[in-house]
CSV table of C-alpha atoms in Angstrom, one decimal:
chain,number,residue,atom,x,y,z
A,1114,MET,CA,0.0,0.3,0.1
A,1115,GLY,CA,1.0,3.7,-0.8
A,1116,THR,CA,1.2,6.5,1.5
A,1117,ALA,CA,-1.7,9.2,1.9
A,1118,LYS,CA,0.5,11.9,-0.3
A,1119,GLY,CA,0.7,8.8,-2.8
A,1120,ASN,CA,-2.8,8.3,-3.3
A,1121,ARG,CA,-3.4,11.3,-3.8
A,1122,GLU,CA,-1.4,12.1,-6.4
A,1123,ILE,CA,-2.7,8.9,-8.0
A,1124,LEU,CA,-6.2,9.8,-7.4
A,1125,GLN,CA,-5.2,13.1,-9.0
A,1126,GLU,CA,-3.8,11.6,-12.4
A,1127,ARG,CA,-7.4,10.1,-12.8
A,1128,ILE,CA,-9.1,13.2,-12.1
A,1129,GLU,CA,-7.0,14.7,-14.8
A,1130,LYS,CA,-7.7,11.6,-17.2
A,1131,GLN,CA,-11.2,11.6,-16.7
A,1132,GLU,CA,-11.6,15.5,-17.2
A,1133,GLU,CA,-9.8,15.0,-20.4
A,1134,ARG,CA,-11.8,12.7,-22.0
A,1135,VAL,CA,-14.8,14.0,-20.4
A,1136,HIS,CA,-13.3,17.3,-22.8
A,1137,LYS,CA,-12.8,16.0,-25.7
A,1138,LEU,CA,-16.1,14.1,-25.7
A,1139,GLU,CA,-17.3,17.9,-25.3
A,1140,THR,CA,-15.7,18.7,-27.9
A,1141,ASN,CA,-16.8,16.0,-30.4
A,1142,ALA,CA,-20.4,16.1,-30.0
A,1143,PHE,CA,-20.1,19.8,-30.5
A,1144,GLN,CA,-17.8,19.1,-33.7
A,1145,LEU,CA,-20.4,17.0,-35.0
A,1146,ALA,CA,-23.4,18.9,-34.7
A,1147,ASN,CA,-21.5,21.9,-36.1
A,1148,TYR,CA,-20.9,19.6,-39.2
A,1149,TYR,CA,-24.5,19.2,-39.6
A,1150,PHE,CA,-25.1,22.6,-39.0
A,1151,VAL,CA,-22.9,23.0,-42.4
A,1152,PHE,CA,-24.0,20.3,-44.1
A,1153,GLN,CA,-27.8,21.4,-43.6
A,1154,GLY,CA,-26.8,24.9,-44.9
A,1155,VAL,CA,-24.8,23.7,-47.9
A,1156,ILE,CA,-27.9,21.8,-48.7
A,1157,PHE,CA,-30.2,25.0,-48.5
A,1158,THR,CA,-27.7,27.1,-50.6
A,1159,ALA,CA,-28.0,24.6,-53.2
A,1160,ILE,CA,-31.6,24.3,-53.2
A,1161,PHE,CA,-32.1,28.7,-52.8
A,1162,SER,CA,-29.2,29.1,-55.3
A,1163,GLY,CA,-31.6,28.3,-58.1
A,1164,SER,CA,-28.2,27.9,-60.5
A,1165,SER,CA,-29.2,25.1,-63.2
A,1166,SER,CA,-25.8,22.7,-62.7
A,1167,ILE,CA,-27.1,22.8,-59.0
A,1168,LYS,CA,-31.2,22.9,-59.0
A,1169,CYS,CA,-32.8,19.4,-58.1
A,1170,HIS,CA,-35.8,17.9,-59.9
A,1171,PHE,CA,-36.5,15.5,-57.8
A,1172,ARG,CA,-37.2,16.4,-53.9
A,1173,LEU,CA,-36.6,12.8,-52.5
A,1174,ILE,CA,-32.5,13.9,-53.1
A,1175,PRO,CA,-32.6,16.8,-50.7
A,1176,LEU,CA,-34.7,14.6,-48.6
A,1177,LEU,CA,-32.8,11.7,-48.4
A,1178,LEU,CA,-29.6,13.3,-47.3
A,1179,SER,CA,-30.8,15.6,-44.3
A,1180,LEU,CA,-32.3,13.0,-43.4
A,1181,THR,CA,-29.3,10.3,-43.6
A,1182,ALA,CA,-27.2,13.1,-42.2
A,1183,ALA,CA,-30.3,13.5,-38.8
A,1184,ILE,CA,-30.2,9.7,-38.2
A,1185,LEU,CA,-26.0,9.1,-38.4
A,1186,ASN,CA,-25.7,12.4,-36.4
A,1187,LEU,CA,-28.4,11.0,-33.8
A,1188,ILE,CA,-26.3,7.9,-33.7
A,1189,THR,CA,-23.6,9.0,-33.3
A,1190,LEU,CA,-24.4,11.8,-30.4
A,1191,PHE,CA,-26.5,9.2,-28.5
A,1192,VAL,CA,-22.9,7.4,-28.2
A,1193,ILE,CA,-21.3,10.2,-27.0
A,1194,GLY,CA,-23.7,11.3,-25.2
A,1195,LYS,CA,-24.0,7.8,-23.4
A,1196,LYS,CA,-20.0,7.9,-22.8
A,1197,TYR,CA,-20.2,11.4,-21.8
A,1198,THR,CA,-22.6,10.9,-19.1
A,1199,LYS,CA,-21.2,7.5,-17.8
A,1200,CYS,CA,-18.0,10.1,-17.4
A,1201,LEU,CA,-19.2,12.2,-15.5
A,1202,HIS,CA,-20.0,10.2,-12.7
A,1203,ARG,CA,-16.9,8.4,-13.3
A,1204,LEU,CA,-15.2,11.6,-12.1
A,1205,GLU,CA,-17.4,12.3,-9.6
A,1206,TRP,CA,-16.4,9.0,-7.8
A,1207,GLU,CA,-13.0,9.9,-8.3
A,1208,TYR,CA,-13.5,13.9,-6.9
A,1209,GLU,CA,-15.4,12.0,-3.6
A,1210,ALA,CA,-12.5,9.5,-3.7
A,1211,TRP,CA,-9.7,12.1,-3.6
A,1212,TYR,CA,-11.5,14.5,-1.5
A,1213,GLN,CA,-12.2,11.9,1.3
A,1214,GLU,CA,-8.5,10.6,0.8
A,1215,ALA,CA,-7.3,14.8,1.5
A,1216,ASN,CA,-9.5,14.4,4.6
A,1217,LYS,CA,-9.3,11.4,6.2
A,1218,VAL,CA,-12.9,11.5,6.4
A,1219,PRO,CA,-14.4,7.8,7.7
A,1220,ASP,CA,-16.6,6.3,5.5
A,1221,GLN,CA,-19.6,6.6,7.7
A,1222,VAL,CA,-23.0,4.2,6.5
A,1223,PRO,CA,-25.2,6.8,7.3
A,1224,GLN,CA,-22.9,9.2,5.5
A,1225,ARG,CA,-21.8,6.8,2.5
A,1226,GLU,CA,-26.1,6.6,1.9
A,1227,ARG,CA,-26.8,9.9,2.0
A,1228,GLN,CA,-24.0,10.4,-1.0
A,1229,LEU,CA,-25.4,7.4,-2.6
A,1230,VAL,CA,-28.8,8.8,-3.0
A,1231,ASP,CA,-27.1,12.4,-4.1
A,1232,THR,CA,-25.3,10.7,-6.6
A,1233,ARG,CA,-28.7,9.1,-7.8
A,1234,VAL,CA,-29.7,12.2,-8.5
A,1235,ARG,CA,-26.8,14.0,-9.7
A,1236,LYS,CA,-27.2,10.6,-12.3
A,1237,LEU,CA,-30.7,11.0,-13.0
A,1238,GLU,CA,-30.2,14.9,-13.7
A,1239,GLN,CA,-27.5,14.4,-15.9
A,1240,GLU,CA,-29.7,11.6,-17.2
A,1241,THR,CA,-32.6,14.2,-18.1
A,1242,VAL,CA,-30.2,16.8,-19.6
A,1243,PHE,CA,-29.2,14.6,-21.9
A,1244,ILE,CA,-32.3,13.2,-22.9
A,1245,ALA,CA,-33.3,16.9,-23.7
A,1246,CYS,CA,-30.4,17.3,-25.4
A,1247,MET,CA,-31.4,14.4,-28.0
A,1248,VAL,CA,-34.9,15.4,-27.8
A,1249,LEU,CA,-33.9,19.4,-29.6
A,1250,PHE,CA,-31.4,18.0,-31.7
A,1251,VAL,CA,-34.5,15.9,-33.6
A,1252,PHE,CA,-36.3,18.9,-33.3
A,1253,PHE,CA,-34.3,20.6,-35.2
A,1254,ALA,CA,-33.5,17.3,-37.5
A,1255,ALA,CA,-37.0,17.8,-38.6
A,1256,ILE,CA,-37.4,21.3,-38.6
A,1257,ASN,CA,-34.8,20.8,-41.7
A,1258,ILE,CA,-35.7,17.8,-43.3
A,1259,TYR,CA,-39.6,19.3,-42.8
A,1260,GLY,CA,-37.7,22.9,-44.3
A,1261,THR,CA,-36.3,21.1,-47.4
A,1262,VAL,CA,-39.3,19.4,-48.4
A,1263,ALA,CA,-41.3,22.7,-48.4
A,1264,ILE,CA,-38.9,24.9,-50.3
A,1265,LEU,CA,-38.6,22.5,-53.1
């Protein structure tokens, strides 16, 4: 077994790695959403430009492009979001372990039960935010798909 200082350093390294993972997942999700918005902008620009070389006579092609992009992004954002909530939960656990190690807080049963309830509440909040973001993305994608069809 290591010393208390060694344990804190190990926990600190774990926390830094988890924070880095969370940051990378956030970056990936925002980049993916931005690529989707740019892609939709390209489709709308092609539709609105009225250029004879780009003009589409079939409504199905822009609709399928928008629908495919929306489905792929939704699935990918869902996977990233699940990893994100899992990393946040683990990061909170690592913070708690670091705090207990730093302060040598004894692991008392009533206190631990309260922490488990708090953890469940935080996890529920994170899941709720995740679901709300997914619903907003689906809503935005539906508006874009409807707009594509309505314009044509």
